[in-house]
mmCIF file of C-alpha atoms and ligand atoms in Angstrom:
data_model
loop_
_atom_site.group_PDB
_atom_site.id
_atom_site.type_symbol
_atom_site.label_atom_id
_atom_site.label_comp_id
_atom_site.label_asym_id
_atom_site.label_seq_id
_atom_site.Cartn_x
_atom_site.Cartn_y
_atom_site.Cartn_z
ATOM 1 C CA UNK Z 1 19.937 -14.808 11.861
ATOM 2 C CA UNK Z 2 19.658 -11.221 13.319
ATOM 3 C CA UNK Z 3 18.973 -8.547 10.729
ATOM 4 C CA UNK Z 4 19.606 -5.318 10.424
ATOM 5 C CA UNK Z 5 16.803 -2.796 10.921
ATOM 6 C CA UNK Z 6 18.145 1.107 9.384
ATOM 7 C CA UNK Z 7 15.578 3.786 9.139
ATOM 8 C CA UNK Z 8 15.438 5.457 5.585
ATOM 9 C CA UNK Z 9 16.271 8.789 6.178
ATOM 10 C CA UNK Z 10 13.522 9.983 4.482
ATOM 11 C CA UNK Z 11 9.298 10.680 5.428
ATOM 12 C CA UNK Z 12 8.880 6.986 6.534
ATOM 13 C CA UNK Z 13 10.318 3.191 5.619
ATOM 14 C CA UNK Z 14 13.541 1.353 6.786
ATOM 15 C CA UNK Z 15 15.428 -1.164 5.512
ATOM 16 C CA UNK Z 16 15.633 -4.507 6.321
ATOM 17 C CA UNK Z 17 19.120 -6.253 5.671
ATOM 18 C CA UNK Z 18 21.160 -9.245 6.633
ATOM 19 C CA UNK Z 19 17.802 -11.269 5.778
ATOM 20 C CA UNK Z 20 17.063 -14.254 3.098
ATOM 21 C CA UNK Z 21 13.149 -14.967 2.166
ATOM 22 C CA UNK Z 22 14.102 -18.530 0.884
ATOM 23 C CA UNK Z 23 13.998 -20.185 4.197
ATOM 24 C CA UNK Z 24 11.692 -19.671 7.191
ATOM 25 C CA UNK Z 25 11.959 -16.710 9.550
ATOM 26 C CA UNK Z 26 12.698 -17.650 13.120
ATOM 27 C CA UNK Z 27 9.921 -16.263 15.796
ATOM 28 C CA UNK Z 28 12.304 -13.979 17.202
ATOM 29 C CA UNK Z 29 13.219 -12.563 13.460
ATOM 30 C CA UNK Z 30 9.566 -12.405 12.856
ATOM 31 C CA UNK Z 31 8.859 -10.201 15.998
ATOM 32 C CA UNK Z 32 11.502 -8.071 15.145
ATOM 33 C CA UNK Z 33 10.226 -7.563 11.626
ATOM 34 C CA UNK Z 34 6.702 -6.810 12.488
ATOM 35 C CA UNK Z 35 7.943 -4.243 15.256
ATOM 36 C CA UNK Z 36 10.425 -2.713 12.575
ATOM 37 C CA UNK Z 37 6.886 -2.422 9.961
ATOM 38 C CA UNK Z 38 4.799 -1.213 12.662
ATOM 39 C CA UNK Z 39 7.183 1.523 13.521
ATOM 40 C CA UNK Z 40 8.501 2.532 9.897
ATOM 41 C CA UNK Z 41 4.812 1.681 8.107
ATOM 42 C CA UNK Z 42 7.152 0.464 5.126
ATOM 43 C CA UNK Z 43 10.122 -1.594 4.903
ATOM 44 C CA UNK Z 44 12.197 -2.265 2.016
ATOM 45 C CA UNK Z 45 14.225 -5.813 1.651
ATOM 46 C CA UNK Z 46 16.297 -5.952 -1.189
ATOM 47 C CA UNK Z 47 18.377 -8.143 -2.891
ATOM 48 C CA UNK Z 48 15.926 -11.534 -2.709
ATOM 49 C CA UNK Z 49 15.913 -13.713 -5.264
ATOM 50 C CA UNK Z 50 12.620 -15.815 -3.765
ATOM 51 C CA UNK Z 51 9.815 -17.993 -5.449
ATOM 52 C CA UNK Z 52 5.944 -16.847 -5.505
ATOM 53 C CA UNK Z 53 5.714 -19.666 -2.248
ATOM 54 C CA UNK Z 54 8.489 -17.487 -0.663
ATOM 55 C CA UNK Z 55 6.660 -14.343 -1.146
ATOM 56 C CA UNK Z 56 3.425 -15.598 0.278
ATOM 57 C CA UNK Z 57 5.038 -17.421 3.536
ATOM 58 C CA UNK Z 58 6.316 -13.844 3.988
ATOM 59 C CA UNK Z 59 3.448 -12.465 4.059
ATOM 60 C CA UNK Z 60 2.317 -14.800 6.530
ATOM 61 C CA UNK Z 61 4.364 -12.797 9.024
ATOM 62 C CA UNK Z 62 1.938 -9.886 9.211
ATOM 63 C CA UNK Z 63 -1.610 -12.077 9.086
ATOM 64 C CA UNK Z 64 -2.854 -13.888 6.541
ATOM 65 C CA UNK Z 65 -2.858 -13.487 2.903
ATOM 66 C CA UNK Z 66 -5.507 -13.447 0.667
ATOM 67 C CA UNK Z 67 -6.476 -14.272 -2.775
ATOM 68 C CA UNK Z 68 -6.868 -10.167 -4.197
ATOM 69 C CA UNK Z 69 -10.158 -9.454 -4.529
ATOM 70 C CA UNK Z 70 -10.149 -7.714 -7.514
ATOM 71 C CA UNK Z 71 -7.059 -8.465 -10.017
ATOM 72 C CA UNK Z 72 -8.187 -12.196 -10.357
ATOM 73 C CA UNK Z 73 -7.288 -12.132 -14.156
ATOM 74 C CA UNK Z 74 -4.003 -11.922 -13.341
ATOM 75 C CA UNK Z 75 -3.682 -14.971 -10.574
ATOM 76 C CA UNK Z 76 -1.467 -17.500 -10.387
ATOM 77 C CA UNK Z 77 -3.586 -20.930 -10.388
ATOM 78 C CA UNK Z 78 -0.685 -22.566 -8.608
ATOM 79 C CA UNK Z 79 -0.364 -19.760 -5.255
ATOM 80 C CA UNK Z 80 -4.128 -18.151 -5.641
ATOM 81 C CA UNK Z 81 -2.161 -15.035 -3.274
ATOM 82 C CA UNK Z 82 -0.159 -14.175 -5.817
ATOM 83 C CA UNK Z 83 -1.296 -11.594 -8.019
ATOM 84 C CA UNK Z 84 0.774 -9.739 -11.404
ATOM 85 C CA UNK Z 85 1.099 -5.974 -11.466
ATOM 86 C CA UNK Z 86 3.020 -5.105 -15.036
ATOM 87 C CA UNK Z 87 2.951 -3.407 -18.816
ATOM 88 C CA UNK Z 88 3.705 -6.537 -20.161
ATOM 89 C CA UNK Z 89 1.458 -8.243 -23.057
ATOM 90 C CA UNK Z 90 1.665 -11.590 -23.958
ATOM 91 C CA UNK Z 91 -0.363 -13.007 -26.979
ATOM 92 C CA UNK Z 92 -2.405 -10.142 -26.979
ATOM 93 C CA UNK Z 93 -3.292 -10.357 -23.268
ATOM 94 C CA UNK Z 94 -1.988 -8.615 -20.696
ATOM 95 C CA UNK Z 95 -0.272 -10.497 -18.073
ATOM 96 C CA UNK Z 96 -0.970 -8.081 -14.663
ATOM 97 C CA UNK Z 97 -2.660 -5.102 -13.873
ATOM 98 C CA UNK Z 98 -1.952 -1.282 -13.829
ATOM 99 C CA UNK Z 99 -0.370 -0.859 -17.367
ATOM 100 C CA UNK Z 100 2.332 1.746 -17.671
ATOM 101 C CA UNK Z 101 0.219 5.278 -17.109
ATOM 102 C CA UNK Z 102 1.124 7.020 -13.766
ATOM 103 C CA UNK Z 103 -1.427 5.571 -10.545
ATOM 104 C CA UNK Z 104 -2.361 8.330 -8.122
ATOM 105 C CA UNK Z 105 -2.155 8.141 -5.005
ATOM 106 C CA UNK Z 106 -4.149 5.888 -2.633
ATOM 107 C CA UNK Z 107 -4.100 3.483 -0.256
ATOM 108 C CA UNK Z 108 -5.670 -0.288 -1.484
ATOM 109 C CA UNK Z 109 -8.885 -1.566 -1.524
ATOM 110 C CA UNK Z 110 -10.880 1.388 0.290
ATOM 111 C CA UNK Z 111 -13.694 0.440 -1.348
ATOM 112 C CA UNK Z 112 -13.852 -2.659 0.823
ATOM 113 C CA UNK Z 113 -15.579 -2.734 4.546
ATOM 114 C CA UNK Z 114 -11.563 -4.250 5.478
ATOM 115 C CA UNK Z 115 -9.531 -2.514 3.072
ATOM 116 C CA UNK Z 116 -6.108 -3.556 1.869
ATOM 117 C CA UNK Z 117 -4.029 -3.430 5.389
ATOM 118 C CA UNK Z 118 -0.807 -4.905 4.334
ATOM 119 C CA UNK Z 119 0.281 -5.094 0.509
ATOM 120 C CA UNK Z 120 3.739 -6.801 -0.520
ATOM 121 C CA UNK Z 121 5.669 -5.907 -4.087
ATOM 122 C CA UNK Z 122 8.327 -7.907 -5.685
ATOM 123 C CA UNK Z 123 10.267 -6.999 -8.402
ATOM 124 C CA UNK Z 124 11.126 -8.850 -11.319
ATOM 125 C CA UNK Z 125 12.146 -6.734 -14.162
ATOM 126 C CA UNK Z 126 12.189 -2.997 -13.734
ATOM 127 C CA UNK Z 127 12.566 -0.056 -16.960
ATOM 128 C CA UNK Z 128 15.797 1.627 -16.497
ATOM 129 C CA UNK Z 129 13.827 4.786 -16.074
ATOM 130 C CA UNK Z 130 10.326 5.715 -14.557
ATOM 131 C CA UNK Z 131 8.348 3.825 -12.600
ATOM 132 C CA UNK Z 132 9.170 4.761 -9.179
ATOM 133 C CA UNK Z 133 6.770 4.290 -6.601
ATOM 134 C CA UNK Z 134 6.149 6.871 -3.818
ATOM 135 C CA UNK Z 135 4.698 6.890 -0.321
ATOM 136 C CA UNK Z 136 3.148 9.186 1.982
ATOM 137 C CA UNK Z 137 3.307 9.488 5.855
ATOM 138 C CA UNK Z 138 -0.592 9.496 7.086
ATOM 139 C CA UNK Z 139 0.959 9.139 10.703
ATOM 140 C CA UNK Z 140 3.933 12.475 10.156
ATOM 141 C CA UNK Z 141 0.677 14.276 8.276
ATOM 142 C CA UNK Z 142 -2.182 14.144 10.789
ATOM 143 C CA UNK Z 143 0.816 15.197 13.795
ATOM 144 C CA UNK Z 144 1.421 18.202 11.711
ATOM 145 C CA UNK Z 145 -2.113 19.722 10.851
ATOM 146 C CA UNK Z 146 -3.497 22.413 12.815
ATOM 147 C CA UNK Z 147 -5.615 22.333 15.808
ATOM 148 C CA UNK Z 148 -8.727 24.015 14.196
ATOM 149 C CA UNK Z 149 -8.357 21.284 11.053
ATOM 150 C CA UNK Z 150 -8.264 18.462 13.476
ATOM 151 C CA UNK Z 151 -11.007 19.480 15.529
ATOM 152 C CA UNK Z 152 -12.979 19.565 12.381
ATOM 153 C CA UNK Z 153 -12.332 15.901 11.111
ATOM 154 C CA UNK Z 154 -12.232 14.731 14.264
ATOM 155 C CA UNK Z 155 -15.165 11.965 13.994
ATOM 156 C CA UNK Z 156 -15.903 13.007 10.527
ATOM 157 C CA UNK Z 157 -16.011 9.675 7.985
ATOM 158 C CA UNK Z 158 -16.025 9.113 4.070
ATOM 159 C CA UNK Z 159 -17.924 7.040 1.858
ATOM 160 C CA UNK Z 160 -15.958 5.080 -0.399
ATOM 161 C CA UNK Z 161 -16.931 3.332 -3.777
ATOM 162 C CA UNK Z 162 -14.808 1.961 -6.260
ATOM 163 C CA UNK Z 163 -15.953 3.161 -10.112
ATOM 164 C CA UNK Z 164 -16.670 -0.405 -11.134
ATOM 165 C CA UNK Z 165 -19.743 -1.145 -9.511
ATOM 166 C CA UNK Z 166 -18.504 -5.057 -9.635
ATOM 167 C CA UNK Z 167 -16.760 -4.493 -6.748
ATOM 168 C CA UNK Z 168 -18.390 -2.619 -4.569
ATOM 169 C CA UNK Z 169 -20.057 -4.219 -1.485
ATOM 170 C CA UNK Z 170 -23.475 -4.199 -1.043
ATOM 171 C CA UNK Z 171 -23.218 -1.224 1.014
ATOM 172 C CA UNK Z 172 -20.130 1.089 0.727
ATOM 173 C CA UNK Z 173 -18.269 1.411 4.111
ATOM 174 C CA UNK Z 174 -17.729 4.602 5.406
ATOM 175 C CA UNK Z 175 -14.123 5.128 7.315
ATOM 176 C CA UNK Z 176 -12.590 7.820 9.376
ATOM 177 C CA UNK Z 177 -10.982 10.933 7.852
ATOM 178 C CA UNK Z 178 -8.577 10.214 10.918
ATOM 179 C CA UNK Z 179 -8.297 6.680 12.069
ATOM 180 C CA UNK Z 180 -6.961 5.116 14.819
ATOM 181 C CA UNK Z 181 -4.155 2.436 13.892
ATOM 182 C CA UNK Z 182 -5.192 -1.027 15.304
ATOM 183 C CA UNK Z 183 -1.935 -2.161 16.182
ATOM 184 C CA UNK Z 184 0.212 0.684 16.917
ATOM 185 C CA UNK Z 185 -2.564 3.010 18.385
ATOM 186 C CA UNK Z 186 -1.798 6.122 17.015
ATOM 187 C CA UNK Z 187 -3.544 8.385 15.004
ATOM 188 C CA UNK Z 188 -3.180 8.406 11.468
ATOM 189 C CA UNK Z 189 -4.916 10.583 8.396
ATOM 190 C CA UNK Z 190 -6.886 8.376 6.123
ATOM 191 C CA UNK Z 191 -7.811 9.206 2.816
ATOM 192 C CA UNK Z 192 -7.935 7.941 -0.341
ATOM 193 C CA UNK Z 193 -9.463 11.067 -2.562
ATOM 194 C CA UNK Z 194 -10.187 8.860 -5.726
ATOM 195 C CA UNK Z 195 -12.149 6.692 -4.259
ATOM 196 C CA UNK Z 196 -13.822 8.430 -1.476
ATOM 197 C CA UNK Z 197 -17.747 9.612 -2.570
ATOM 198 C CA UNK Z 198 -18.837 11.928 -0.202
ATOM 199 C CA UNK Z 199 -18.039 13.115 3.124
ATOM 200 C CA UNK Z 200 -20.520 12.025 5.418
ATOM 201 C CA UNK Z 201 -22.330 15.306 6.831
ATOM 202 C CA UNK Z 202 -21.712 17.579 4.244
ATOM 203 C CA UNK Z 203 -22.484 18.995 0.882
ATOM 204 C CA UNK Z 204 -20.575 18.027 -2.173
ATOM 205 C CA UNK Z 205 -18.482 21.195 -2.631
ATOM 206 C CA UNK Z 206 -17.898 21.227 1.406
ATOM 207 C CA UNK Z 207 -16.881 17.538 1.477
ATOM 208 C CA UNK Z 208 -14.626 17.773 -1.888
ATOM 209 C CA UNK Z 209 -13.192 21.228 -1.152
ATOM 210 C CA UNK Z 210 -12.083 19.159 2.522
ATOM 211 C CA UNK Z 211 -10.724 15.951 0.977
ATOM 212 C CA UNK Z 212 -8.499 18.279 -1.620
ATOM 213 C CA UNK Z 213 -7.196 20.251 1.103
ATOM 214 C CA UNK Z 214 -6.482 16.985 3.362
ATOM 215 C CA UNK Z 215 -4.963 15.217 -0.264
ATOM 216 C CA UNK Z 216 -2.950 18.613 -0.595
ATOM 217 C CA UNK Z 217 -1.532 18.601 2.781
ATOM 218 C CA UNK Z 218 -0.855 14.838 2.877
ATOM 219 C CA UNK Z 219 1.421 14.778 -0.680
ATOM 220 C CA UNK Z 220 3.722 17.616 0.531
ATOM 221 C CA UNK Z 221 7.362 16.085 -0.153
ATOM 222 C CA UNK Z 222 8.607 16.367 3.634
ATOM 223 C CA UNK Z 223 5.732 13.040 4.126
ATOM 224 C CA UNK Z 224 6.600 11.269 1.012
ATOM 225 C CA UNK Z 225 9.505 8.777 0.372
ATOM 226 C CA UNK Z 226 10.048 7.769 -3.550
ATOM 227 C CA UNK Z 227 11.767 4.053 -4.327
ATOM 228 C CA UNK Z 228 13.509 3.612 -7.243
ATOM 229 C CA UNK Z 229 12.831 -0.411 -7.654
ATOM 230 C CA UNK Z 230 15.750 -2.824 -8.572
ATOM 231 C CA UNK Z 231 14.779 -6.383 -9.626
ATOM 232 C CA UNK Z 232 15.050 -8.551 -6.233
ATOM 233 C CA UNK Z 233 13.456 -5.861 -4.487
ATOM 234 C CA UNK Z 234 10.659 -6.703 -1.731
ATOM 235 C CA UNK Z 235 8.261 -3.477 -0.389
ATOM 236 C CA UNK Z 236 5.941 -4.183 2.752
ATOM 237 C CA UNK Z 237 3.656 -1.492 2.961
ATOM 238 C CA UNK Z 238 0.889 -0.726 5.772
ATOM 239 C CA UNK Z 239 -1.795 1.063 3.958
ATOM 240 C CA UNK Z 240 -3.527 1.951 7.312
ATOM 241 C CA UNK Z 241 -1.244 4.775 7.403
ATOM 242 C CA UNK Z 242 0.077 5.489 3.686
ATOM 243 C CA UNK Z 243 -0.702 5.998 0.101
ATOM 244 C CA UNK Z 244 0.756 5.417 -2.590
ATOM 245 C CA UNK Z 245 1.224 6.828 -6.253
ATOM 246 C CA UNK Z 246 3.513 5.258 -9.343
ATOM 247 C CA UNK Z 247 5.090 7.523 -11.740
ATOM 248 C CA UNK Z 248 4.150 6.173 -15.299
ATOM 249 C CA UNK Z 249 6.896 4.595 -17.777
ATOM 250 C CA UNK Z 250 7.782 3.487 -21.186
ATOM 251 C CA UNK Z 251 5.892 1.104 -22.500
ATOM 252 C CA UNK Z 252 8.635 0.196 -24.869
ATOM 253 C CA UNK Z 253 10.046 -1.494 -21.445
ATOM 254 C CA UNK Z 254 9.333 -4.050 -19.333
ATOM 255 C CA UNK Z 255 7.994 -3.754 -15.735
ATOM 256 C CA UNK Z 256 6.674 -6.952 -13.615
ATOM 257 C CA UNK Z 257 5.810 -7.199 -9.994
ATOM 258 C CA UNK Z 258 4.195 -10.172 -8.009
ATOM 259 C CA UNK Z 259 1.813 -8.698 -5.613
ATOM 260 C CA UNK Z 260 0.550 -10.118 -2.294
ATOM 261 C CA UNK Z 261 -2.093 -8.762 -0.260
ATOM 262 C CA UNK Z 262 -3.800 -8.702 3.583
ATOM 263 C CA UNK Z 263 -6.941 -6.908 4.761
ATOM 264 C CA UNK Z 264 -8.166 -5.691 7.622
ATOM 265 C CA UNK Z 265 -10.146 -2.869 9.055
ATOM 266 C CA UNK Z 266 -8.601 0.656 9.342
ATOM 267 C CA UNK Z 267 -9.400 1.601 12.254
ATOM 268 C CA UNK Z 268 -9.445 0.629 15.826
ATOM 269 C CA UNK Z 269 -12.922 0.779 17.347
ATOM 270 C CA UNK Z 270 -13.180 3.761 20.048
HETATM 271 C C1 OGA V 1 -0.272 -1.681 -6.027
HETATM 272 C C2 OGA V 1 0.219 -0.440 -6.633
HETATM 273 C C3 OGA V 1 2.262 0.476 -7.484
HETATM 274 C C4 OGA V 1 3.439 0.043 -8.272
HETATM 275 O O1 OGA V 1 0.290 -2.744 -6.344
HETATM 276 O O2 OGA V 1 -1.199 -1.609 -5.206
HETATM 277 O O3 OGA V 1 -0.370 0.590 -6.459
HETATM 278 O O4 OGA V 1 4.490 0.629 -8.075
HETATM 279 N N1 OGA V 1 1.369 -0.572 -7.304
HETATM 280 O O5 OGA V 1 3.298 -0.871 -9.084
HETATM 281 MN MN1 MN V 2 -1.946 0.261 -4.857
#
């Protein structure tokens, strides 16, 4: 098989085509995949009509999988990896997490000591309007911020804590405003404003009034891409280096994703 690798266009992403999930990658395919990811930071395979054991062996080509930490109500007993993102309710319950409001932007699981590295979206059903998922350049962002700005976060870290004490470690972890990228070695800007405390060093309004003016900088439209989803739609993401927002929806219609999820640590250590 040799797929196609073609950049987006856009702030970041390409698209992988010429590829079918149901069957095992070859090495060489696999190398090819995780060069296109690690250059791109997002790629987008569509057209996959693949089982919840498809979706998790794909994952397997960027590290290992886990069970997600934190949306266990919604996991699949049968493939613990899989998680549900969607609106949909069932008998009163819903089946997945996130509803239908709009998600701001972030990158996954910063409240964790190894964050969210890699997440992977399938799409199932999709609303015929809303919904769209958008992605920000951390890489394109930190290149084009001025010398005085980057001399002042060089070194400088975050605390972050999730709302729901439940899942916060026993200490939060604090990680770099810029990080290092552990596999592609290049700088990156890394913030996730919702979830980020403090800024370590500085007073509340300082530290705020800095992570609004990074968050500002960062969602400009020349670093973001926007996907409208179709159903058979697959999204690798690398979180080291993006966020991510969803626009909200109708809750008269029906959205469901099956989620997969790596961690890892943000940063490489200097
Ligand atoms: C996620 C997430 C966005 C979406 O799964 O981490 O933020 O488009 N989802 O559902
Ligand atoms: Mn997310």
């Amino acid at each position: 098989m040799t797929v196609t690798i073609t950049p987006t266009g856009g702030a970041l992403g390409a698209q992988v085509s010429d590829i079918d999930l149901r069957a095992p990658l070859d090495e060489e395919t696999v190398g090819r995949i995780r060069a296109a990811f690690l250059a791109h930071s997002l790629l987008l395979i569509r057209g996959q009509q693949i089982s919840k054991e498809d979706q998790v062996r794909f994952s397997r080509c960027f590290g290992e999988p886990v069970p997600h930490p934190t949306n266990t109500r919604d996991r699949d007993p049968r493939v613990s990896e899989i998680t549900i993102i969607s609106n949909i309710v069932e008998a009163g319950q819903a089946v997945g997490a996130l509803g239908n409001d709009e998600v701001a932007f972030h990158a996954d699981l910063v409240f964790l000591h190894e964050p969210g590295s890699v997440s992977l979206l399938y799409c199932v059903e999709t609303p015929t309007e809303g919904g769209n998922t958008f992605w920000t350049n951390g890489y394109a962002a930190y290149d084009a911020l001025d010398p005085a700005t980057k001399a002042k976060i060089e070194g400088v870290k975050a605390v972050y804590v999730h709302r729901n004490p439940a899942y916060n470690p026993p200490t939060p972890p604090q990680h770099p405003l810029v990080c290092i990228h552990p596999e592609s070695g290049r700088p990156t800007l890394f913030i996730s404003p919702s979830s980020a405390e403090r800024v370590v060093g500085m007073d509340e309004t300082e530290g705020r009034q800095l992570l609004d003016d990074l968050f500002a900088h960062a969602i400009q439209p020349r670093f973001v891409w926007e996907h409208s989803w179709q159903p058979g739609d697959l999204i690798v993401w690398d979180n080291r280096c993006t966020m991510h927002r969803r626009e909200s929806f109708d809750n008269s219609q029906r959205r469901l994703m099956l989620r997969t999820q790596l961690l890892g640590p943000v940063t490489k250590e200097l």
